[in-house]
CSV table of C-alpha atoms in Angstrom, one decimal:
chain,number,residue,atom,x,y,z
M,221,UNK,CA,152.7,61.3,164.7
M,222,UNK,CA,151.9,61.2,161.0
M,223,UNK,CA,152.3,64.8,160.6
M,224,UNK,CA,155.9,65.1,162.4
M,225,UNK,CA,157.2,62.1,160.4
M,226,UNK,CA,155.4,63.7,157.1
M,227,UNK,CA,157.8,67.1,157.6
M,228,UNK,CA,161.0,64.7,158.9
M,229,UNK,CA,160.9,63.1,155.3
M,230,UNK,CA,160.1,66.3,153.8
M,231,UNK,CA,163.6,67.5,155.3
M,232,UNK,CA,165.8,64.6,154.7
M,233,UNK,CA,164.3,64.8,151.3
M,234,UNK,CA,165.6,68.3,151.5
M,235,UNK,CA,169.0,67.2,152.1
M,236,UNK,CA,169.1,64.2,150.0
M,237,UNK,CA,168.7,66.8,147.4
M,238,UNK,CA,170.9,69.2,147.8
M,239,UNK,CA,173.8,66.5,148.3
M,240,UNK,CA,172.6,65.0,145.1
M,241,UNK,CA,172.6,68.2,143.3
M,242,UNK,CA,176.1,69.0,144.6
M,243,UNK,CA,177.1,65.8,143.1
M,244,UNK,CA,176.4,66.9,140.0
M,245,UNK,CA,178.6,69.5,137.4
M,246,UNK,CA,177.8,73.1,137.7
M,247,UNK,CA,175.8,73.6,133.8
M,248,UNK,CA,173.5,70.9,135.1
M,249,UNK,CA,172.9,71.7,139.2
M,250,UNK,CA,170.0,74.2,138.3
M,251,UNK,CA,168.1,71.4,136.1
M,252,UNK,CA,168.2,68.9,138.6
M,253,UNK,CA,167.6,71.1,141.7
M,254,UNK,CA,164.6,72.3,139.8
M,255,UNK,CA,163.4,68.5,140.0
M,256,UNK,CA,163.8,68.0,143.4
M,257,UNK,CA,162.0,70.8,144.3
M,258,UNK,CA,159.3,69.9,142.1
M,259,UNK,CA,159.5,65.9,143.9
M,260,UNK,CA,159.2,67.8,147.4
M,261,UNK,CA,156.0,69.7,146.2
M,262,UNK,CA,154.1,66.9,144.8
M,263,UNK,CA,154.8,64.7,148.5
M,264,UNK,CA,153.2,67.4,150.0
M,265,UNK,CA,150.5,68.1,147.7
M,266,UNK,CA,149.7,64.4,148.1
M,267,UNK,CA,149.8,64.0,151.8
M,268,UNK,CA,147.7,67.9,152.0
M,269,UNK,CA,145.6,65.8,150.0
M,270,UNK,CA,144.8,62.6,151.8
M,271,UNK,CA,144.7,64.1,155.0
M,272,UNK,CA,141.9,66.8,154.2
M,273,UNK,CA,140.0,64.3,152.0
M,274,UNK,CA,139.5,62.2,155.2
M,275,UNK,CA,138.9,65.2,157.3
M,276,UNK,CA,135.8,65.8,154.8
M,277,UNK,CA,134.7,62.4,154.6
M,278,UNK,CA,134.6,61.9,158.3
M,279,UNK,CA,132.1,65.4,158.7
M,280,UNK,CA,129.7,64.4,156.2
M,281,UNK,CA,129.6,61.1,157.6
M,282,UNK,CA,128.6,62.2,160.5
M,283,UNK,CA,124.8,61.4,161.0
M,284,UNK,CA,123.7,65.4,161.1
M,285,UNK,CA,125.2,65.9,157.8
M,286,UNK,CA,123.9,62.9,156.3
M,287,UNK,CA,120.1,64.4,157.4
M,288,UNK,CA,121.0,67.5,156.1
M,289,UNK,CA,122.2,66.8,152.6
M,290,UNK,CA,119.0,64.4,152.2
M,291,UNK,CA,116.9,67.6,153.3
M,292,UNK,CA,119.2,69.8,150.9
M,293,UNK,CA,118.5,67.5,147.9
M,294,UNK,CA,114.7,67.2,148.0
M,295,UNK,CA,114.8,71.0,148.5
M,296,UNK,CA,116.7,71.3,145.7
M,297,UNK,CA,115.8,68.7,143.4
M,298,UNK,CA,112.4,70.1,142.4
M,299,UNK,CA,113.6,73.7,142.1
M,300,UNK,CA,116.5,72.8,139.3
M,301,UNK,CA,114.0,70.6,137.8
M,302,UNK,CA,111.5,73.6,138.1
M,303,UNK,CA,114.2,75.8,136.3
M,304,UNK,CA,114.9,73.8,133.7
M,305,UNK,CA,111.5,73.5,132.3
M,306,UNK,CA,111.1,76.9,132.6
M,307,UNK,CA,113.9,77.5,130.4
M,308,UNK,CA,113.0,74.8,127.9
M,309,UNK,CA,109.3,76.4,127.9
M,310,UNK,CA,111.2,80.3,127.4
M,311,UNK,CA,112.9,78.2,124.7
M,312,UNK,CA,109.7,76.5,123.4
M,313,UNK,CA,108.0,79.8,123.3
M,314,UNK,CA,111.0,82.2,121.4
M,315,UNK,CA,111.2,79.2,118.9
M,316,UNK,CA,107.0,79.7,118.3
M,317,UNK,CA,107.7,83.6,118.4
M,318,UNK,CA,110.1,83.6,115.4
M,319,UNK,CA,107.7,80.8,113.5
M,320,UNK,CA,104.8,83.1,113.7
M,321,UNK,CA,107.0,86.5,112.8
M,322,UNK,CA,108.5,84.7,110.3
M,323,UNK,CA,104.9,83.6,109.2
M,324,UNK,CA,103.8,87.2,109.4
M,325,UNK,CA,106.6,88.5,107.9
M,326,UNK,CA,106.3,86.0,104.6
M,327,UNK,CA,102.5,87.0,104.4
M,328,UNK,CA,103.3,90.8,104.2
M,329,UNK,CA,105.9,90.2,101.9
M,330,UNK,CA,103.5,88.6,99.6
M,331,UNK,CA,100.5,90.8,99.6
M,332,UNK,CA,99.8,92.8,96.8
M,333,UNK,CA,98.5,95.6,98.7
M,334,UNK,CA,100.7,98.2,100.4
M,335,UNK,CA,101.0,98.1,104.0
M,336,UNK,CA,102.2,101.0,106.0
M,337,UNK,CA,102.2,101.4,110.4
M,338,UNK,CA,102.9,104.7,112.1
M,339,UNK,CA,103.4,106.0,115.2
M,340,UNK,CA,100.6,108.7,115.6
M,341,UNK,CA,103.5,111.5,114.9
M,342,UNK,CA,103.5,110.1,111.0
M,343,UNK,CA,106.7,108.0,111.6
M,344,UNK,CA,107.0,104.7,109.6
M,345,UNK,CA,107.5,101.6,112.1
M,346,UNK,CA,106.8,98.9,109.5
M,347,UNK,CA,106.2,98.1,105.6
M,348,UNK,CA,105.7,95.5,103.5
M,349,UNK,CA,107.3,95.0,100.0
M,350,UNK,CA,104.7,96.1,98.1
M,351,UNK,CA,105.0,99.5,99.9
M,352,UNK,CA,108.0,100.1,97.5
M,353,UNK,CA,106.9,99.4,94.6
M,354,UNK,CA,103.7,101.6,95.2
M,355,UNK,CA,106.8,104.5,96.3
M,356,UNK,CA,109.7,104.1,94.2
M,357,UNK,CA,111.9,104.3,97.4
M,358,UNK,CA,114.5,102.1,98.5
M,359,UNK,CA,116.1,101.5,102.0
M,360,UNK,CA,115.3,101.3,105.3
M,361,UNK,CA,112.4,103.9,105.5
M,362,UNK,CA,111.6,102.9,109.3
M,363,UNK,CA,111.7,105.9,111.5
M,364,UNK,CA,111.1,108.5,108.4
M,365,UNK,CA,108.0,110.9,108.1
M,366,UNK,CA,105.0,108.9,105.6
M,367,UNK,CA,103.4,112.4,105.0
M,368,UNK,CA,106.8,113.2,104.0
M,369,UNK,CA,107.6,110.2,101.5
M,370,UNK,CA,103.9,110.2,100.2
M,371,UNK,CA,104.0,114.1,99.6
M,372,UNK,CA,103.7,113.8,95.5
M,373,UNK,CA,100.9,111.1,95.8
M,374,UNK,CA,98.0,113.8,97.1
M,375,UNK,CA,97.2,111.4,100.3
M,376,UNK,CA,99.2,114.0,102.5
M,377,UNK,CA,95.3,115.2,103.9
M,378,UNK,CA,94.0,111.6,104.8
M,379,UNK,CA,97.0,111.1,107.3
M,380,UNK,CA,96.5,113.9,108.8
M,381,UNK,CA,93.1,113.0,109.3
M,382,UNK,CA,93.6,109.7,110.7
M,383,UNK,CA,96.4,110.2,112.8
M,384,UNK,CA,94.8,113.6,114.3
M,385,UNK,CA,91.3,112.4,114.3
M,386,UNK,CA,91.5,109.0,114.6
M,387,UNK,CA,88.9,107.6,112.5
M,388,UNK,CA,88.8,105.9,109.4
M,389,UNK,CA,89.3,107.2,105.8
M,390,UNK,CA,89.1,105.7,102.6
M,391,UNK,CA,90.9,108.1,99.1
M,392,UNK,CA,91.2,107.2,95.9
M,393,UNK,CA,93.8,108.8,93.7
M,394,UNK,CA,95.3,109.0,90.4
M,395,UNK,CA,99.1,109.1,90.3
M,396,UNK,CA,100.1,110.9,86.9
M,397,UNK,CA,103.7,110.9,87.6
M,398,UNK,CA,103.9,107.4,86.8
M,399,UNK,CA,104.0,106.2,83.5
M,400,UNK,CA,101.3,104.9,82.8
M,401,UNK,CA,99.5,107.1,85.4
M,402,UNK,CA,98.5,104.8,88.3
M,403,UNK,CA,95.3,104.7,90.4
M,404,UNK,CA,95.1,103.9,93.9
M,405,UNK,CA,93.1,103.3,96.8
M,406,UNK,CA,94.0,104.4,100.1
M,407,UNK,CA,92.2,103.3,103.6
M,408,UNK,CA,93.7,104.5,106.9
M,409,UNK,CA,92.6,103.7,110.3
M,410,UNK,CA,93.7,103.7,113.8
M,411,UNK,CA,94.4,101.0,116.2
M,412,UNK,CA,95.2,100.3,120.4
M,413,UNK,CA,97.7,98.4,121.3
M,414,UNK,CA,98.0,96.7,125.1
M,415,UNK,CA,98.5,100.5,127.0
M,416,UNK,CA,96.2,103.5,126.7
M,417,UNK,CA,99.1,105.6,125.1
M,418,UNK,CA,99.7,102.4,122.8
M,419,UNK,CA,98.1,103.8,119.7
M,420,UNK,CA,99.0,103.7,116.1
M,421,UNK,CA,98.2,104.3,112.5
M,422,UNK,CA,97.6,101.4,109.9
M,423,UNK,CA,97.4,102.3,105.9
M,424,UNK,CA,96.6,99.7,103.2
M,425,UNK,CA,97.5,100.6,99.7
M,426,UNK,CA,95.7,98.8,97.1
M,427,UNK,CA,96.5,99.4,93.1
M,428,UNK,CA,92.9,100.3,91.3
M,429,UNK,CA,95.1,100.9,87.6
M,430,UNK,CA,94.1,97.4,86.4
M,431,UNK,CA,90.4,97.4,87.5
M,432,UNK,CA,89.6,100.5,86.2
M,433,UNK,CA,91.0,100.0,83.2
M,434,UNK,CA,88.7,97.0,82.9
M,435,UNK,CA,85.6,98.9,84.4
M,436,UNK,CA,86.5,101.8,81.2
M,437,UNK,CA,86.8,99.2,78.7
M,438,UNK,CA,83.4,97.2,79.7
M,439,UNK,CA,81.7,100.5,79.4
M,440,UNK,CA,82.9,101.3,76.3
M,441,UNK,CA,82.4,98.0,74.8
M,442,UNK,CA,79.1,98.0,76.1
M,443,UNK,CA,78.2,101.5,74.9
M,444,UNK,CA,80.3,100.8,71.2
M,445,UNK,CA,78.3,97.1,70.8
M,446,UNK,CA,75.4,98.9,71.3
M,447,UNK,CA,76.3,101.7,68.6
M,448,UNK,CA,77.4,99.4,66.2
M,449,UNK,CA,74.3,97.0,66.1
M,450,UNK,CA,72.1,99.8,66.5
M,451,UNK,CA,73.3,101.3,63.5
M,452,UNK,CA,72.7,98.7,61.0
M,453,UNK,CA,69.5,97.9,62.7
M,454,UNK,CA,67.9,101.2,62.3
M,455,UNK,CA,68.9,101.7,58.8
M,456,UNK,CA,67.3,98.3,58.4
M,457,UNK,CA,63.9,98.9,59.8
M,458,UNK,CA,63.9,102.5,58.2
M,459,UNK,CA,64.4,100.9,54.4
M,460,UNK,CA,62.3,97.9,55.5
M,461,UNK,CA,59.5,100.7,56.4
M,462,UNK,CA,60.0,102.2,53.0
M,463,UNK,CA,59.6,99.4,50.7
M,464,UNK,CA,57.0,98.1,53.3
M,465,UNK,CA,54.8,102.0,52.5
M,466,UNK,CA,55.0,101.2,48.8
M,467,UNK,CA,58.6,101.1,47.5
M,468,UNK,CA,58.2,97.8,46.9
M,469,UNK,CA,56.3,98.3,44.0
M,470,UNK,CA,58.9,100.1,42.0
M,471,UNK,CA,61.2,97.9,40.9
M,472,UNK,CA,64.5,100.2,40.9
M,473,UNK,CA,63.8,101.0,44.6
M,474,UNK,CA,63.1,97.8,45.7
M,475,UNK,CA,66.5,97.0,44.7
M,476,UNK,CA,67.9,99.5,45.7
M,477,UNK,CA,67.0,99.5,49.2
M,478,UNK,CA,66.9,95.8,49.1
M,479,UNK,CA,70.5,95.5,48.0
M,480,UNK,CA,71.2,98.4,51.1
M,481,UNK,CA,69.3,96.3,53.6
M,482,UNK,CA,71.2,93.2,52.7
M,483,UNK,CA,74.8,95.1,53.5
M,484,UNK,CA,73.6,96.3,56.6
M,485,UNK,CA,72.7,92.6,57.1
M,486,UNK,CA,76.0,91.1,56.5
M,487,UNK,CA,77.4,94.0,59.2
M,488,UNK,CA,75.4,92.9,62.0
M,489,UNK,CA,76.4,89.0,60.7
M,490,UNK,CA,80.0,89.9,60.8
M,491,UNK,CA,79.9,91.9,64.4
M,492,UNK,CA,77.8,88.5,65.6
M,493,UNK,CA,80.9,85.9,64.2
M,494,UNK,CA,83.7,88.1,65.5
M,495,UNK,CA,82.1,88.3,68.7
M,496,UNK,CA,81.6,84.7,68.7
M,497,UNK,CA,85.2,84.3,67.8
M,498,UNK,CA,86.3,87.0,70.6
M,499,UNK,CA,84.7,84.7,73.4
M,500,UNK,CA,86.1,81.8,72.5
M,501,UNK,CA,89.5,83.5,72.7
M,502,UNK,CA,88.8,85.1,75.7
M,503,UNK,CA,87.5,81.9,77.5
M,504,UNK,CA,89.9,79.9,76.2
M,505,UNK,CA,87.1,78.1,74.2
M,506,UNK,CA,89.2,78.3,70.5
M,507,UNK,CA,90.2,74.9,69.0
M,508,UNK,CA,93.9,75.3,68.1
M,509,UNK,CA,94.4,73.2,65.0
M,510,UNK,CA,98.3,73.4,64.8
M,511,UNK,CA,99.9,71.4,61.5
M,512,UNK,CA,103.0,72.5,58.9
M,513,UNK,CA,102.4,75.8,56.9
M,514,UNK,CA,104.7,76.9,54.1
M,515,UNK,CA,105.3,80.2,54.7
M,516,UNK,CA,105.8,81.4,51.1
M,517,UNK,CA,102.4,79.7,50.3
M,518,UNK,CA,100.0,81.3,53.4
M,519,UNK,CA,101.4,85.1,52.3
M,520,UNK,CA,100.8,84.3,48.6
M,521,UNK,CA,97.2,83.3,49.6
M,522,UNK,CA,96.7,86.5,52.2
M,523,UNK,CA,98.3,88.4,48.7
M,524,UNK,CA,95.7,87.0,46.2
M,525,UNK,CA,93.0,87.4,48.3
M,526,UNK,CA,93.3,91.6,48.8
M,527,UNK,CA,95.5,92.0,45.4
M,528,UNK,CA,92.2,93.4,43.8
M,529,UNK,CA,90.9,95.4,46.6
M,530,UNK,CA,93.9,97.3,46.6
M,531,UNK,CA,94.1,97.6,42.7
M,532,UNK,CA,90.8,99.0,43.0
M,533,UNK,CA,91.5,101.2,45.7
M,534,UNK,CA,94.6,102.5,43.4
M,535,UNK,CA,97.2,101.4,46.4
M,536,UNK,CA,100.6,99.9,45.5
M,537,UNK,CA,100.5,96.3,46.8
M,538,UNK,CA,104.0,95.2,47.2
M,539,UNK,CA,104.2,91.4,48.9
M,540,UNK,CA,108.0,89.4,49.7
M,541,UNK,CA,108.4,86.4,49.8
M,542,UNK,CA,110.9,84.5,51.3
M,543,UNK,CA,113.6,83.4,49.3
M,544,UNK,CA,113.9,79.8,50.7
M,545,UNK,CA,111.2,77.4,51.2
M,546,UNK,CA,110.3,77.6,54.9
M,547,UNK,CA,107.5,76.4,57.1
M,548,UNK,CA,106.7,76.8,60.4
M,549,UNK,CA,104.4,74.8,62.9
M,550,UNK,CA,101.1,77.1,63.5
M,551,UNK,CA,97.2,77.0,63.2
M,552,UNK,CA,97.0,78.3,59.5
M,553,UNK,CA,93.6,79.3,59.9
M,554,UNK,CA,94.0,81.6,62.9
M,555,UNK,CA,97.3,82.9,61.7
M,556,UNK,CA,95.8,83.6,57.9
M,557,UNK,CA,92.9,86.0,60.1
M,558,UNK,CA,95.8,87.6,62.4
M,559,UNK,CA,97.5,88.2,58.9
M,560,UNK,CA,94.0,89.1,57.0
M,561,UNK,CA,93.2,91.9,59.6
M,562,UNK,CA,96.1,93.4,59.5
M,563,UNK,CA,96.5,93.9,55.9
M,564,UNK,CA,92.6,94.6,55.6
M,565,UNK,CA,93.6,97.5,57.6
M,566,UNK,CA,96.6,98.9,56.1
M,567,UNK,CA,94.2,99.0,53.0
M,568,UNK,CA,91.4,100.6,55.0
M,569,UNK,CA,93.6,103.6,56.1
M,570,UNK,CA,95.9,104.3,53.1
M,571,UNK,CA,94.3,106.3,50.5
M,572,UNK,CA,94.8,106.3,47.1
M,573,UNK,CA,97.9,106.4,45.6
M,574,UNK,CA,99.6,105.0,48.8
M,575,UNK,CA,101.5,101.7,49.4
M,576,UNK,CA,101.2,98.7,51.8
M,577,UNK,CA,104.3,96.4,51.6
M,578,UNK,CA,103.3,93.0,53.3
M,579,UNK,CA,106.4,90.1,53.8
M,580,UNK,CA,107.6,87.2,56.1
M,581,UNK,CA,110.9,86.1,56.8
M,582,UNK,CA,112.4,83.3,59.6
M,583,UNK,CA,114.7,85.4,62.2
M,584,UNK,CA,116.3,82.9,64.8
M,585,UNK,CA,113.5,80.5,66.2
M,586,UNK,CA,110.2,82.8,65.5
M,587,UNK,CA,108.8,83.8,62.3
M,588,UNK,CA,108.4,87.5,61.3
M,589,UNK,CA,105.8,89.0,59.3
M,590,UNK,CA,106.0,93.1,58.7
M,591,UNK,CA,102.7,94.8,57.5
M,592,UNK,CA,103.9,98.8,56.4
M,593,UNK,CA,101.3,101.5,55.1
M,594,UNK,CA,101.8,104.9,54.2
M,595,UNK,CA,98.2,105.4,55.2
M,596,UNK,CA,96.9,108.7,58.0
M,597,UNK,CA,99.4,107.0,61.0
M,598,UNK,CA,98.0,106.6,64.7
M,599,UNK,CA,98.5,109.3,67.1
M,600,UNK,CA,101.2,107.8,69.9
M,601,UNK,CA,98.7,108.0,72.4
M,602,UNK,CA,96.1,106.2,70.8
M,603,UNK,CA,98.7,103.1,70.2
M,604,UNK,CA,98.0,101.3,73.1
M,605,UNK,CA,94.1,101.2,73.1
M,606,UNK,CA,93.7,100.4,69.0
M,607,UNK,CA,94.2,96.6,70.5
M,608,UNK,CA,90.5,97.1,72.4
M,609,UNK,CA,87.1,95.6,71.5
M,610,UNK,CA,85.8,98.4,69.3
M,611,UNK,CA,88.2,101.1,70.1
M,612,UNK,CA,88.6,103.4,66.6
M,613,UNK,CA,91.0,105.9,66.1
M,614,UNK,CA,88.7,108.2,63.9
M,615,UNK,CA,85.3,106.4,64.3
M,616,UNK,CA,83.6,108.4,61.2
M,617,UNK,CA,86.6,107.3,59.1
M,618,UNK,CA,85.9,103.7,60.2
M,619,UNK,CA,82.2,103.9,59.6
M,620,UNK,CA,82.9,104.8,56.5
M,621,UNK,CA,85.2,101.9,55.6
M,622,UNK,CA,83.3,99.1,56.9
M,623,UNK,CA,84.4,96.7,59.6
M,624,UNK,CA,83.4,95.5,62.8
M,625,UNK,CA,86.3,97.7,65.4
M,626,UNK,CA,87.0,94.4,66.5
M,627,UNK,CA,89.6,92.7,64.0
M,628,UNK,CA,93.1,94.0,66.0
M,629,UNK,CA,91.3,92.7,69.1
M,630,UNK,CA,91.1,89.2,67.8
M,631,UNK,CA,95.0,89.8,66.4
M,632,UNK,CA,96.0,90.4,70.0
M,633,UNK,CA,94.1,86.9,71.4
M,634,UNK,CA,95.4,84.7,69.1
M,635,UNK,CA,98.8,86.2,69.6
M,636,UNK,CA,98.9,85.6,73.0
M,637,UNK,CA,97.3,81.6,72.6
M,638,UNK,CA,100.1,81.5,69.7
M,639,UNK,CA,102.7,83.0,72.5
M,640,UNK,CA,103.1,85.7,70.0
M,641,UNK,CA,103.8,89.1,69.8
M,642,UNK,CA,102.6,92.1,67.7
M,643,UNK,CA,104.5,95.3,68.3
M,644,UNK,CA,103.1,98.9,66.2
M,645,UNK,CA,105.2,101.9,65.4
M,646,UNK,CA,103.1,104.9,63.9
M,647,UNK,CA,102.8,108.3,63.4
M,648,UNK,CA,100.3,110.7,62.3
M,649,UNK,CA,100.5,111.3,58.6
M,650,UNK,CA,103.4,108.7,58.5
M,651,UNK,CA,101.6,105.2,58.2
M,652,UNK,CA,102.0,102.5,60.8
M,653,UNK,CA,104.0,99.7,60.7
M,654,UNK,CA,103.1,96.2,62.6
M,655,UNK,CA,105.7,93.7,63.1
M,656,UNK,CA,103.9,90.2,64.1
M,657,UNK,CA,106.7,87.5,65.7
M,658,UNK,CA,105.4,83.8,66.1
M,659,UNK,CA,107.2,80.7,67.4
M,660,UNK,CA,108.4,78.8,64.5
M,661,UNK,CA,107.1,75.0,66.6
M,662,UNK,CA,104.1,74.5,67.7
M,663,UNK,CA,104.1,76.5,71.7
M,664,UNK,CA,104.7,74.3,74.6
M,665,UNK,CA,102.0,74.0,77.6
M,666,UNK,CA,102.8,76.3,80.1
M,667,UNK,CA,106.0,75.4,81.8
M,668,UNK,CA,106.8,72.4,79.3
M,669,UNK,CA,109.8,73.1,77.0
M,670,UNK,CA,108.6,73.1,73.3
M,671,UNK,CA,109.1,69.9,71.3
M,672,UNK,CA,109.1,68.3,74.7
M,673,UNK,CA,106.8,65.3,75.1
């Protein structure tokens, strides 16, 4: 009954609207019929609606469906809650994955040594930074042949040898293409991953340059300490012997050999104090006493105290002085034996007739001292080492002149507590020429602006 008088309104609805619409002028009939069409769809929507709702409602209220859908549920219930932590633990998991690579990848990034990974053909599947700055390359390299990117470095043979042989090697190198020329250290092994056909090649690069250097320079200090004090030494038991077998008795020879034992004396006192002053540099042992110094004043006093050893050596002496009064906040005493070795040396090696200019002058914040000689020069690839504990240039020359071989040395550590530099242009024949550039305030603690409290 309900369904017959559903489509019996649903026609005189029909009707209704079409007289309405005929009612209506002709521009505005297609609006309006447009309407009631619209009207008739949304009665029968609703009542398609109502009627099929209850049609549901009655079936699942039935007393079969009512078991079933309580069966359905506890089925169900634990297997959605079953999926859901399984995708919060794949969650859980990925999140701990991309902590540790991250970790990984940070640690790689940070190690000093190279690190290289092939595949047993030789092809790169990872690096770490340092693996570029040991090759000058840049780029992705994954993918590209390491025999083929290392073949300048001489290491070609020991990855061969691991990735045919696999075992473990260990090379060291030198790498003169670099300037400096660079030694390194190569170990290669082999590794299994989780299949048997899972195997791959692991290289670690490490950079000897530094160590050897140090290894060279303890060898020669302790071969040149030991030529230095054994000098003096032997010269002194050897005229201690003599007047001991009877010179003594002759008053010319006694004071002769007297007067030589006592300057072989004062050598081996002066190697002892500038060693002494060398460790306490180097252990950062030296008391800095920084106060005002007058710039004008401390070169007039380093000029007064060599004026005569250079008149006597027949060397043109020339000292400037700055035309204003300046000072500058310093330890006087350690800057008057940075200065006092420098000049002491461009006296040393300029021979008669030559000149040594010696001046200061305030450029910007710093203070700037030049020391010039027209003395023998220093070959250019002797520049770098003349800054070592007893490194000499000509070491007959020096032996000759006096000295300990340790005076630039001590230069060079107090520069670097006085955050200064010292920079040397020379040439054979041509003199040298050392420019010295201090902070003009007392240097800061590490990471503290100066004049900062």
């Amino acid at each position: 009954m309900g369904l017959r008088l559903f489509f019996l309104l649903c026609v005189l609805a029909s009707f209704f609207a079409g007289w309405v619409v005929g009612t209506i002028p002709s521009p505005e009939k297609a609006f309006w019929a447009g309407i009631a069409s619209l009207g008739i769809i949304v009665l029968v929507g609703i009542f398609a609606y109502r009627k099929t709702s209850k049609q549901i409602l009655s079936f699942l209220s039935r007393p079969q469906m009512t078991h079933f859908l309580s069966w359905a549920t506890d089925l169900l219930d634990p297997l959605y809650e079953g999926t859901v932590r399984l995708y919060r633990d794949r969650e859980e998991a990925s999140r701990k994955l991309k902590e540790a690579m991250s970790r990984f990848s940070a640690v790689m990034d940070h190690m000093e040594e190279g690190v290289v990974v092939t595949d047993l053909k030789g092809k790169i599947l990872l690096v770490n930074r340092a693996f570029f700055r040991f090759f000058k390359v840049e780029g992705d390299v994954r993918g590209e042949s390491f025999g083929l990117l290392a073949r300048k470095t001489g290491i070609n043979d020991l990855i061969e040898d691991v990735l045919q042989n696999h075992r473990s090697v260990q090379k060291e190198v030198t790498f003169s293409e670099t300037t400096p020329a660079r030694t390194w250290s190569l170990v290669g092994t082999t590794a299994r991953g989780s299949g048997e056909t899972d195997v791959f090649g692991i290289f670690l690069l490490f950079d000897l340059t530094d160590i050897r250097q140090l290894e060279r320079i303890r060898k020669d200090f302790v071969a040149n300490v030991s030529h230095e004090i054994r000098t003096p030494l032997t010269s002194i038991r050897g005229f201690a012997e003599a007047l001991h077998d009877g010179g003594i008795n002759d008053p010319k020879t006694a004071r002769e050999f007297s007067g030589i034992i006592l300057s072989h004396a004062e050598r081996l006192g002066n190697i002892v104090s500038d060693l002494l002053h060398l460790s306490e540099l180097e252990t950062g042992k030296a008391v800095m006493r920084y106060g005002s110094v007058s710039l004008s004043r401390q070169i007039a006093h380093i000029r007064d105290v060599y004026a005569d050893h250079a008149r006597k050596k027949g060397i043109r002496f020339t000292v400037q002085l700055p035309e204003e009064t300046l000072t500058y906040e310093t330890d006087e005493g350690k800057m008057d034996l940075v200065l006092g070795n420098l000049v002491d040396n461009a006296l040393k090696y300029t021979p008669e007739g030559g000149e040594v200019f010696f001046g200061g002058w305030k450029e910007g914040d710093a203070i700037v001292f030049e020391v010039r000689d027209s003395g023998v020069g220093i070959p250019r690839t002797e520049v770098d080492r003349i800054f070592e504990r007893f490194y000499r240039v000509d070491r007959a020359r020096s032996r000759e002149m006096g000295g300990t071989g340790l005076g630039l040395s001590i230069v060079r550590h107090i520069l670097e507590i006085l955050q200064g530099t010292v920079r040397v242009t020379s040439s054979p024949g041509q003199g040298s020429t050392f420019l010295v550039r201090v902070p003009s305030r007392e240097p800061a603690p590490s990471g503290i602006p100066a004049g900062s409290k």
